[in-house]
Short mmCIF file of N, CA and C in Angstrom, two decimals:
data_model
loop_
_atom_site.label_atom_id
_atom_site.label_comp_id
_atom_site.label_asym_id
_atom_site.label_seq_id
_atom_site.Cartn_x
_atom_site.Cartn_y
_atom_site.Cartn_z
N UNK A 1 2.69 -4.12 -23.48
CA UNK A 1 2.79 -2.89 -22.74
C UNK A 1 1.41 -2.50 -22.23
N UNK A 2 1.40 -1.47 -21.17
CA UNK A 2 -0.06 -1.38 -20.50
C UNK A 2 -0.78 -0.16 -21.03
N UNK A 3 -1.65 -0.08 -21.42
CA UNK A 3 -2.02 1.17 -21.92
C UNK A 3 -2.43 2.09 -20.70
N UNK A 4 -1.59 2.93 -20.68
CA UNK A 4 -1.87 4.09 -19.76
C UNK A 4 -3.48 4.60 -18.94
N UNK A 5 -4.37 4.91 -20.04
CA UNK A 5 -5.31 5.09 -20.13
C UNK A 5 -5.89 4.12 -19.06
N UNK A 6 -5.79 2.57 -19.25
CA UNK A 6 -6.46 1.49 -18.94
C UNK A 6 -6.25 1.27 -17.13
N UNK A 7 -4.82 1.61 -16.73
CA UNK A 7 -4.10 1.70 -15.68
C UNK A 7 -4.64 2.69 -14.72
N UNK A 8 -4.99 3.81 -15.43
CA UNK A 8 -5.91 4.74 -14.62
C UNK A 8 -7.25 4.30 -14.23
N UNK A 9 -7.42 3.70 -15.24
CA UNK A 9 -8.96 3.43 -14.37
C UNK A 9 -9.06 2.31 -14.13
N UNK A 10 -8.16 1.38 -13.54
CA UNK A 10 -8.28 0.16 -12.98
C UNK A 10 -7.69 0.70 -11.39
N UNK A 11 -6.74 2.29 -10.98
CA UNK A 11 -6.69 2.59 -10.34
C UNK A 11 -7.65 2.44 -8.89
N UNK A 12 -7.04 2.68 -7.73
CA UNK A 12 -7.92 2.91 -6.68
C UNK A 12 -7.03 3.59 -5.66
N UNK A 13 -7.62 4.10 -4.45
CA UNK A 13 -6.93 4.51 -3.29
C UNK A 13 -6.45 3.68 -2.64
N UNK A 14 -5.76 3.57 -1.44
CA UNK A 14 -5.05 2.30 -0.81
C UNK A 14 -5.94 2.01 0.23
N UNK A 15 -7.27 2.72 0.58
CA UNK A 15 -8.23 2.89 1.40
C UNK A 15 -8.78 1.12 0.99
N UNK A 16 -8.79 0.71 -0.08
CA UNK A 16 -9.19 -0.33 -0.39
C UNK A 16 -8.71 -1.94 -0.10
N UNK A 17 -7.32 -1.38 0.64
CA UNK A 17 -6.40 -2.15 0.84
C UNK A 17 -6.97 -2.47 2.47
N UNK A 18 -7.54 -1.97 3.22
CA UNK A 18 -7.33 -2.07 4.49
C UNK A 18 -8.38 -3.13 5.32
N UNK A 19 -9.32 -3.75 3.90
CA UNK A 19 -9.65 -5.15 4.71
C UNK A 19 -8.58 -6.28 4.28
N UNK A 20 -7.89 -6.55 3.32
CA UNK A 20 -7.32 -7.49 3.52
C UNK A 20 -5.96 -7.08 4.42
N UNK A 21 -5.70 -6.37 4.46
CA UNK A 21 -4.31 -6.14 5.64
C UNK A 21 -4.83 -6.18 6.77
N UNK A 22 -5.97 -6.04 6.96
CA UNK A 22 -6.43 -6.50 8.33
C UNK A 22 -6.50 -7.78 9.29
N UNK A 23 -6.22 -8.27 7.93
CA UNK A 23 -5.80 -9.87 7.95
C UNK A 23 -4.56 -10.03 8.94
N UNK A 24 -3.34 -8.81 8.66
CA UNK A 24 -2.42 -9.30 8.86
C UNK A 24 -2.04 -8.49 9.87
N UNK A 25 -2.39 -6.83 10.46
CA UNK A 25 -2.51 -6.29 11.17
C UNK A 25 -3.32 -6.11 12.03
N UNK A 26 -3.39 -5.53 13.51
CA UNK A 26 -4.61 -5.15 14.37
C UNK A 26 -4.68 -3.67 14.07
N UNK A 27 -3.76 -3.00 13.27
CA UNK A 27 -3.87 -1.57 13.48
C UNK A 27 -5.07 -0.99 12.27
N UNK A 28 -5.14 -0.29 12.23
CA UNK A 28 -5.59 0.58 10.73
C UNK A 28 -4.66 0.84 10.12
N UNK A 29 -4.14 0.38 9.05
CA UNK A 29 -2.99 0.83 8.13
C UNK A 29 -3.26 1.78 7.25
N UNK A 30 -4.13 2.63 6.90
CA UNK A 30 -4.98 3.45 6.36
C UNK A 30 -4.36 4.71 6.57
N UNK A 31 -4.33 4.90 7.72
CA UNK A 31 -3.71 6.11 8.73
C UNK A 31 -2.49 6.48 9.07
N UNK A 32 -1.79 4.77 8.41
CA UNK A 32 -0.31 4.81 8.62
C UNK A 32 0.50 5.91 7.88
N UNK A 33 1.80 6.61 7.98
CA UNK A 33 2.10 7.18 6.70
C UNK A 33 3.34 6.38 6.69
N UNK A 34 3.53 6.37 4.97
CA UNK A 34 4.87 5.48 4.47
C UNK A 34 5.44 6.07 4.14
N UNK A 35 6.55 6.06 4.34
CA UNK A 35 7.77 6.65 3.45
C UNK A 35 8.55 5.82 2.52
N UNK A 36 8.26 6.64 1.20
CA UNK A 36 8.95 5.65 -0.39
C UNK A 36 10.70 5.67 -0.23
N UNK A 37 11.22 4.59 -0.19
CA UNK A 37 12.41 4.37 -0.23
C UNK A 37 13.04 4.81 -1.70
N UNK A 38 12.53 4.88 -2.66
CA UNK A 38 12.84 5.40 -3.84
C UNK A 38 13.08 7.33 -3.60
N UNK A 39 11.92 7.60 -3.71
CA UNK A 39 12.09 9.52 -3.26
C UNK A 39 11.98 10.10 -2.06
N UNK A 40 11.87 9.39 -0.75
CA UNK A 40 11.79 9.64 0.33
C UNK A 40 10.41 10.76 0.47
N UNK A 41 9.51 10.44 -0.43
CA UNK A 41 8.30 11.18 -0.35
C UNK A 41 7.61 10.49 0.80
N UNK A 42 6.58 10.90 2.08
CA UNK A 42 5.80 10.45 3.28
C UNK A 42 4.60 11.29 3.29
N UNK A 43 3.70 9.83 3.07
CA UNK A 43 2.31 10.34 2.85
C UNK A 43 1.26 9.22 3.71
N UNK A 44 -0.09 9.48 3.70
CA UNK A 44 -0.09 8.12 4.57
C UNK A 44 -0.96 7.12 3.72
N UNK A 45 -0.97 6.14 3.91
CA UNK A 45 -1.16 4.76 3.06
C UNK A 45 -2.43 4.87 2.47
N UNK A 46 -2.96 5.79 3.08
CA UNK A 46 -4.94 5.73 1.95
C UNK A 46 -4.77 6.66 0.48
N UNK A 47 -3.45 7.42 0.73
CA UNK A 47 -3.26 8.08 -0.59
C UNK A 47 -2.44 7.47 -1.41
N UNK A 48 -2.24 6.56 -1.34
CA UNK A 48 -1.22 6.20 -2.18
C UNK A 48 -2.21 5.42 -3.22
N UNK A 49 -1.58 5.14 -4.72
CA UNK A 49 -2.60 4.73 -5.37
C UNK A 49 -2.40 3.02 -5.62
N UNK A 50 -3.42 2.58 -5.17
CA UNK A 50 -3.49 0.82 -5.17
C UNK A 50 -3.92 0.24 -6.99
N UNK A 51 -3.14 -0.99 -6.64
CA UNK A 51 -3.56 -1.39 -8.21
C UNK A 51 -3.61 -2.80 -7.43
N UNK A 52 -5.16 -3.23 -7.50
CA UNK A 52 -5.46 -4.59 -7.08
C UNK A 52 -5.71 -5.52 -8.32
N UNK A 53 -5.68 -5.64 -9.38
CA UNK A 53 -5.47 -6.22 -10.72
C UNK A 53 -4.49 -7.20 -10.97
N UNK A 54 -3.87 -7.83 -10.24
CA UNK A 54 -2.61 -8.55 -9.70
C UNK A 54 -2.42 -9.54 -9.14
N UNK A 55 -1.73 -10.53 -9.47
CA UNK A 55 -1.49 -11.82 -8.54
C UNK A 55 -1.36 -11.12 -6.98
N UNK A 56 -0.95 -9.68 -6.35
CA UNK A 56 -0.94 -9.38 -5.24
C UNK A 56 -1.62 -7.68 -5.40
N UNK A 57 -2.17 -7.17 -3.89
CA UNK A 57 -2.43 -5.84 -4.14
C UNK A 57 -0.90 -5.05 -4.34
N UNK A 58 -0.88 -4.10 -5.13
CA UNK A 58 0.49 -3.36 -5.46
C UNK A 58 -0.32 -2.37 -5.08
N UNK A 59 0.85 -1.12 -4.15
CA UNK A 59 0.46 0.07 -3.88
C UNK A 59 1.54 1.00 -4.42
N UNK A 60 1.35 2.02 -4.70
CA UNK A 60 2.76 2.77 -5.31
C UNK A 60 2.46 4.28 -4.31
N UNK A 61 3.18 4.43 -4.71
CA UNK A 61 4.18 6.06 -3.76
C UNK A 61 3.49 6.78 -5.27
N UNK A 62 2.33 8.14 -4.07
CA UNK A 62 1.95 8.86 -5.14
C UNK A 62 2.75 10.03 -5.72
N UNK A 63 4.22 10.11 -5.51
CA UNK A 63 4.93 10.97 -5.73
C UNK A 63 5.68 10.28 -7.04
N UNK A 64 6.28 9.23 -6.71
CA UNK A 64 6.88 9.01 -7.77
C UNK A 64 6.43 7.53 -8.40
N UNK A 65 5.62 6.88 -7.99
CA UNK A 65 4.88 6.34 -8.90
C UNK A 65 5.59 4.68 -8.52
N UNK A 66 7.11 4.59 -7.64
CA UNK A 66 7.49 3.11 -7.41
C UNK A 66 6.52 1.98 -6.28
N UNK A 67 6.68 1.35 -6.63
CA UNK A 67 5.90 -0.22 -5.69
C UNK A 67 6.56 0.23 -4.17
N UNK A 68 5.92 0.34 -3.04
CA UNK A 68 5.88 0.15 -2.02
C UNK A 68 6.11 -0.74 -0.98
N UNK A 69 4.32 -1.56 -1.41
CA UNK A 69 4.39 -2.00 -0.54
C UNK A 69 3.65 -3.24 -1.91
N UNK A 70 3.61 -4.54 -1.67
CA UNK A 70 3.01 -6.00 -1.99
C UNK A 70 2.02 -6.87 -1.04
N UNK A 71 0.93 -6.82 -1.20
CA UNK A 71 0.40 -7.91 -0.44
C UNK A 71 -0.12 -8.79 -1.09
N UNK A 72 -0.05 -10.02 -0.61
CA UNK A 72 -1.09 -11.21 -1.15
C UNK A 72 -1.47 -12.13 -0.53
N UNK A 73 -2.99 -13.03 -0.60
CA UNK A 73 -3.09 -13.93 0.13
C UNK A 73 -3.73 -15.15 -0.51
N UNK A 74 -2.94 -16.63 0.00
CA UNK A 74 -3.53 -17.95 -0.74
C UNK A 74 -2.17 -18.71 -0.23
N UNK A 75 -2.85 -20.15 -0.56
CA UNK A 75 -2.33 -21.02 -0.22
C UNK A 75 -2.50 -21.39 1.75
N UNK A 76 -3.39 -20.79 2.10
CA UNK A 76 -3.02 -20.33 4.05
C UNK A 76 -2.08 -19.70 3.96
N UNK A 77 -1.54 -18.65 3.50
CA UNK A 77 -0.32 -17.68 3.95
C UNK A 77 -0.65 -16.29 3.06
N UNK A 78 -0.17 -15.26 4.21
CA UNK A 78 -0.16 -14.53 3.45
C UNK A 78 1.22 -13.61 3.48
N UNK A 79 1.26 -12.53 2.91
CA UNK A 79 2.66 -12.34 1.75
C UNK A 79 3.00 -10.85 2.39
N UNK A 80 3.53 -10.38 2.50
CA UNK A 80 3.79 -8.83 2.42
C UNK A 80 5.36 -8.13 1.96
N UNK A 81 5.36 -7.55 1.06
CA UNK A 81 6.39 -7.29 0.61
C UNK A 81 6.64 -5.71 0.77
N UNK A 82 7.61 -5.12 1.72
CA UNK A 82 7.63 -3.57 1.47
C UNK A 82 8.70 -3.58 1.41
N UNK A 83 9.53 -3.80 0.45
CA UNK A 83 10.64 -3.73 -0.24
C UNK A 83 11.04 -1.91 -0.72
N UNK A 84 9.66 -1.36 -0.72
CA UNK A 84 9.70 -0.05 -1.62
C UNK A 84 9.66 1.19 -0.34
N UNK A 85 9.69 0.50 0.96
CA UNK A 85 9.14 1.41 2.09
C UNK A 85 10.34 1.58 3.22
N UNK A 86 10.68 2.67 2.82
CA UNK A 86 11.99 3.38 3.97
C UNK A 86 11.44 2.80 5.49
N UNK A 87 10.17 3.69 5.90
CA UNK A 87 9.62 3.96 7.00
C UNK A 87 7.71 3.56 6.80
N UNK A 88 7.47 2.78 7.69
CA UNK A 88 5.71 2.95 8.07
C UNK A 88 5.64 3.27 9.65
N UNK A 89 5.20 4.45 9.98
CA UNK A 89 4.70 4.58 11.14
C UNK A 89 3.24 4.95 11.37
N UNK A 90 2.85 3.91 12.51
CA UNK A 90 1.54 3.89 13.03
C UNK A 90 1.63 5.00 14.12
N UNK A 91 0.67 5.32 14.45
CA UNK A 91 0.37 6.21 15.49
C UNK A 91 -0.76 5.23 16.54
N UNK A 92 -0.19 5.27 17.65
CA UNK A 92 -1.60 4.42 18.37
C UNK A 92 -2.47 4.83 19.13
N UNK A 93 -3.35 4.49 19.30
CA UNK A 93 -4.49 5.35 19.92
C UNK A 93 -4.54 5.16 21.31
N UNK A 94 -4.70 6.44 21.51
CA UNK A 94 -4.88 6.46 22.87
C UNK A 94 -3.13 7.30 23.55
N UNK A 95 -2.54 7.17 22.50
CA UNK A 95 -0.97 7.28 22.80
C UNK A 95 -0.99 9.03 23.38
N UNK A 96 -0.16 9.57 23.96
CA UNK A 96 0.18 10.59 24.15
C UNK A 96 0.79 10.78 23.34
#
């Protein structure tokens, strides 16, 4: 089992997430907001809390605490899993 304590401070923002998704996006995903398919909570992706400690980065929904979104990269491929994500909308620049 994980000790609570330990989980917090291996914690990070999802702000941390946005060089390797850059990999896989042209946008800023940072800015994006997600919506958790679990509580339908919508926040945008730099708040959510990242746990990079992982065969992949895991991001969770800071409302209720479920997996989001999955990324990972190796082998030449990389992975993305948002199994946990109702909605991601970007906003684009320049857009009206």
């Amino acid at each position: 089992m994980t000790d609570p304590d330990d989980a917090a401070q291996r914690r990070l923002d999802a702000n941390a997430a946005a060089g390797p998704l850059a990999e896989l996006f042209t946008v800023d995903l940072t800015v994006a907001m997600a919506t958790c398919a679990g509580c339908g909570n919508t926040a945008p992706l730099a708040a959510h809390p990242l746990y990079a400690h992982a065969p992949a980065l895991v991001v969770r929904c800071p409302n209720c605490a479920a997996v989001v979104l999955r990324f990972a990269s190796g082998g030449c491929r990389l992975r993305l899993d948002m199994t946990g994500t109702r909605l991601l909308t970007v906003s684009l620049a320049g857009a009206a």
